[in-house]
Structures are given as structure tokens and as C-alpha cells.
Amino acid sequence: MTLFHLILVAAIQGLTEFLPVSSSGHLVLLPALTGQPDQGLAIDVAVHVGSLLAVILYFWSDVRIAAAGSLRLAQGKVDTQGAFLALCLIIATIPVMIAGLIIKLTGLDEMMRSVAVIGWTMLGFGLVLYWADRTGASTRTASGWTLKDAFAMGLAQILSLIPGTSRSGITITAARRLGYGREGAAKLAMLMSIPTIIASGALLGADVIGEADWQMAKDGAFAAVLAFVSALLALALMMRLLKSVSFTPYVVYRVILGIILLVYAYS
């Protein structure tokens, strides 16, 4: 990979991972629209690691509580806030892990990596996000997360396996329909991303073990750092803007990009 291509991939991953605009959709589009070769699994793993570190750092207080609670949970006890949060995160992650494994084993993931699919999902799920954001109540906060809601959001997260849907977008959509305010919905979606990114990274990492060389390691380290910085900036900006701005700007971007992609795909 050229340095420019590497920077482009890492920046796109970092900037779009936690925004409701689909990082996977943008990364699939990059080689399709620019003619550049696919970045490969090793770089995919690296930029996911960078994004993972960014969300862990930003929500460190919650991550620390959940990590401590997971130790209580391992003992079969759900008697602390952290243990309950850890249990909710596990419940929310199981559906997408099962669905992701099935899709990978059946080869459906490759079948869905097309400009037309991304165009439709970018447009369709963008409109669904707009509907949920406009009609959903804002009476609940992230601290009131329940196991039932965690499972419902986990089921919604399965749709993010379709490129262009957006993992954060679909989980935020589900949270808004469940009555969580914008900041609370985004926070829950971001916390859900941590075990999901770990699981997907482990699945991708298993495919590249033994193939890495020194140059790949250097490229991966550079991509991870750049993805970390750009993801942290994008995450901090979104969480700050949500104090006064709705999700409409992201919807507008999705609709415009979706229409452009559909015109491109069918022309």
C-alpha cells in the first residue's frame, strides 16, 4: 500500500466508525470507486484496534466499571452496577456474534460488498434513523439500560453486518425507539461497540495469523495510530454536538451519498 492509501483507509475508518454513517460501507466503497486495491485483512484489524482504543479511552470510567463488574459476573454474581453493565453488554453482543459467524461461513459477506447494496442501506437506514430520532421519546438515560433493551439493541445490531447500514447508526436507532435520549442512545451504542469490535477483530485476526511480515506490521501500527486519533476526534465531536444537535446532519449525508451511489450503481 502507498502511504496516501494507508492514510486514507485509516482516516476513513477512524472518522466513520462511531458516526452513524457506516465505516464498513465507506471502506468497501474505497477500492470500488478509486480503483485502489483492497486494503487487506491485516490493515482492517489494525484500524479496528485503533478505533477500539479510542472508544475505550473516551468512555474509560464506564469501561473500568464494566471490567471490574465482569470479575463479579465470572463468579456468578450480578450484585453491582458494573456486573449488570457487563451482563448487558454480553447479552447485546451475542446475536451479532452468532449472525456474523454464520455470514462468514456461508460467504454471504462477499455477496453483500457491492455499491448497490451500500447505496440502498445508506439511504434506507438513514431514513429509518431520521424517523426514530424524530418520533422516539427522550425519557430514559443510559444508566437505566435493561437486559431486555440490551437484547433488542443486540438484535438490531445484526443488521450492521450488511455494509452501509452502520453499526452505531442501527443501535442508536433502536435505542431512540426504546425511549433513550440522544446522548444516552449514543453512549450505549458506543459501549456496545467495544465487545463487538473485539469479537470482529479476533475473527479477522485469525485469518491473518502467520501471514504478517515486518512491512505489514509497520503499516498496521501506523494505520492503528491514525485510526485512533481520528476516531477519538470524531467521537468527541459527535458526543459534544448531541447536546444541541439532532442526528439529522448525518441523515442528510447518508441520503445524499446513498442517492449518488445508486445512480452510480445503476447507470
C-alpha positions in Angstrom: 0.0 0.0 0.0 1.1 3.5 -0.7 1.4 6.0 2.2 -1.5 8.0 0.8 -3.7 5.0 0.5 -2.8 3.9 4.1 -3.6 7.3 5.5 -6.9 7.4 3.6 -8.0 4.0 4.9 -7.1 4.7 8.5 -8.7 8.2 8.5 -11.9 6.9 6.9 -12.1 4.1 9.5 -11.4 6.4 12.4 -13.8 9.2 11.3 -16.7 6.9 10.4 -16.5 4.0 12.9 -18.6 5.8 15.6 -20.6 8.2 13.4 -23.9 6.7 12.2 -22.7 6.7 8.6 -21.1 3.2 8.3 -17.3 2.7 8.3 -17.5 -0.6 6.6 -19.6 0.9 3.8 -17.0 3.6 3.2 -14.1 1.1 3.3 -15.9 -1.2 0.8 -16.5 1.8 -1.5 -12.9 3.0 -1.4 -11.5 0.3 -3.8 -14.7 0.2 -5.8 -14.7 3.9 -6.6 -11.0 4.7 -6.7 -9.6 1.6 -8.3 -7.2 1.2 -5.4 -6.6 -2.4 -4.2 -8.5 -3.6 -1.1 -6.5 -2.7 2.0 -6.5 -6.4 3.2 -7.4 -8.1 6.4 -4.2 -7.0 8.3 -5.0 -3.3 7.9 -8.6 -4.0 8.7 -7.6 -5.5 12.0 -5.1 -2.6 12.7 -7.7 0.2 12.1 -10.2 -1.7 14.2 -7.7 -1.9 17.1 -7.1 1.9 16.8 -10.8 2.6 16.9 -11.3 0.2 19.8 -8.6 2.0 21.9 -10.3 5.4 21.1 -13.7 4.4 22.4 -12.2 2.7 25.5 -10.3 5.9 26.3 -13.3 8.1 25.8 -15.6 6.0 27.9 -12.9 4.9 30.3 -14.9 5.4 33.5 -17.7 3.1 32.2 -15.2 0.6 30.8 -13.4 0.4 34.1 -16.7 -0.2 35.9 -17.8 -2.9 33.4 -14.3 -4.6 33.6 -14.5 -4.7 37.4 -18.1 -6.0 37.1 -17.1 -8.7 34.7 -15.0 -10.3 37.5 -18.1 -10.4 39.7 -20.1 -11.8 36.8 -17.5 -14.5 36.3 -18.2 -15.6 39.9 -21.9 -15.8 39.1 -22.8 -12.6 40.9 -24.8 -9.7 39.4 -24.8 -7.5 42.6 -23.0 -4.4 41.4 -23.6 -1.7 38.7 -20.5 -2.9 36.8 -21.6 -6.6 36.9 -25.0 -5.6 35.5 -23.5 -3.4 32.8 -21.1 -6.3 31.8 -24.1 -8.7 31.6 -26.0 -6.2 29.4 -23.0 -5.9 27.0 -22.7 -9.6 26.8 -26.4 -10.0 26.0 -26.2 -7.3 23.4 -23.2 -8.8 21.7 -24.3 -12.5 21.4 -26.7 -12.0 18.5 -24.3 -10.3 16.2 -21.5 -12.7 17.0 -23.7 -15.7 16.0 -25.0 -13.9 12.9 -21.5 -12.8 11.9 -20.1 -16.3 12.2 -22.9 -17.7 10.0 -22.5 -15.0 7.4 -18.7 -15.6 7.3 -19.0 -19.3 7.0 -21.6 -19.1 4.2 -19.7 -16.5 2.2 -22.6 -14.0 2.3 -20.3 -11.2 3.4 -18.6 -11.1 0.0 -22.0 -11.2 -1.8 -23.1 -8.0 0.1 -20.0 -6.0 -0.7 -21.5 -4.1 -3.7 -22.1 -0.4 -4.5 -25.8 -1.0 -5.0 -26.2 -2.7 -1.6 -24.4 0.1 0.2 -26.4 2.7 -1.7 -29.7 1.1 -0.6 -28.7 0.6 3.0 -27.1 4.0 3.3 -30.3 5.6 2.1 -32.9 3.3 3.7 -31.4 3.1 7.2 -30.6 6.8 7.1 -34.3 7.5 6.7 -35.1 5.0 9.5 -32.7 6.8 11.8 -34.4 10.1 11.0 -37.8 8.5 11.8 -36.6 7.1 15.1 -34.9 10.3 16.1 -37.9 12.4 15.4 -40.5 10.1 16.9 -38.6 8.4 19.7 -39.1 9.7 23.3 -36.2 11.1 25.3 -37.3 10.0 28.7 -34.6 7.4 29.5 -30.9 7.6 30.2 -28.1 5.2 29.7 -28.0 4.4 33.4 -31.4 2.9 33.0 -30.4 0.2 30.5 -32.1 -3.1 30.9 -31.4 -6.6 29.8 -34.5 -6.6 27.6 -33.3 -3.4 25.9 -29.8 -4.7 25.5 -31.1 -7.8 23.8 -33.3 -5.7 21.5 -30.4 -3.5 20.5 -28.3 -6.6 20.0 -30.8 -7.9 17.6 -30.8 -4.6 15.7 -27.0 -4.7 15.6 -27.2 -7.8 13.4 -28.4 -5.5 10.5 -25.0 -3.7 10.7 -23.4 -6.8 9.1 -24.9 -5.5 5.9 -22.3 -2.9 4.5 -23.7 0.6 4.6 -26.1 0.0 7.5 -23.8 1.4 10.2 -23.3 -0.4 13.5 -23.6 2.7 15.6 -26.5 4.0 13.4 -28.7 1.0 13.8 -28.1 0.6 17.5 -28.7 4.3 18.1 -31.9 3.9 16.0 -33.1 1.1 18.3 -32.2 3.0 21.4 -34.1 6.1 20.3 -37.2 4.0 19.6 -36.8 2.5 23.1 -37.0 6.0 24.5 -33.4 6.8 25.3 -32.3 10.4 24.8 -29.8 11.2 22.0 -26.7 11.3 24.3 -27.8 8.1 26.2 -28.5 6.3 22.9 -25.1 7.2 21.5 -23.3 6.2 24.7 -25.0 2.8 24.8 -24.2 2.3 21.1 -20.5 3.2 21.7 -20.2 0.9 24.7 -21.8 -1.9 22.7 -19.1 -1.3 20.0 -16.3 -2.4 22.4 -17.1 -6.2 22.7 -18.3 -6.2 19.1 -15.1 -4.7 17.7 -13.1 -7.1 19.9 -15.1 -10.1 18.5 -14.8 -9.0 14.9 -11.1 -8.1 15.3 -10.4 -11.6 16.7 -12.3 -13.2 13.8 -10.4 -11.2 11.3 -7.1 -11.7 13.2 -7.4 -15.4 13.0 -7.3 -15.1 9.2 -4.0 -13.2 9.1 -2.0 -15.0 11.7 1.2 -16.3 10.1 0.9 -14.0 7.1 2.3 -10.8 8.7 5.8 -9.5 7.9 7.8 -6.6 9.1 6.4 -4.2 6.5 2.8 -5.2 7.2 3.5 -4.7 10.9 4.8 -1.2 10.3 1.9 -0.3 8.1 -0.6 -1.8 10.6 1.0 0.2 13.5 0.8 3.4 11.6 -2.8 2.8 10.5 -3.8 1.9 14.1 -2.4 5.2 15.5 -4.0 7.3 12.8 -7.4 5.5 13.2 -7.1 6.0 17.0 -6.6 9.8 16.6 -9.3 10.3 14.0 -11.8 8.1 15.9 -11.2 9.9 19.1 -11.7 13.3 17.5 -14.9 12.2 15.7 -16.3 10.6 18.8 -15.6 13.6 21.0 -17.2 15.9 18.4 -20.3 13.9 18.0 -20.9 13.5 21.7 -20.5 17.2 22.2 -22.8 18.2 19.3 -25.5 15.8 20.5 -26.0 18.2 23.4 -27.6 20.7 21.0 -27.9 19.0 17.6 -30.0 16.0 16.4 -28.9 13.2 14.1 -30.4 15.0 11.1 -27.0 16.1 9.6 -25.8 12.5 9.5 -29.1 11.5 7.9 -28.7 14.2 5.2 -25.2 12.9 4.5 -26.4 9.3 4.2 -29.3 10.2 1.9 -27.2 12.3 -0.4 -24.4 9.6 -0.6 -27.0 6.8 -0.9 -28.6 8.5 -3.9 -25.2 9.2 -5.6 -24.2 5.5 -5.1 -27.5 4.2 -6.5 -27.1 6.4 -9.6 -23.6 5.2 -10.0 -24.5 1.5 -9.5 -27.4 1.5 -12.0 -26.0 3.9 -14.6 
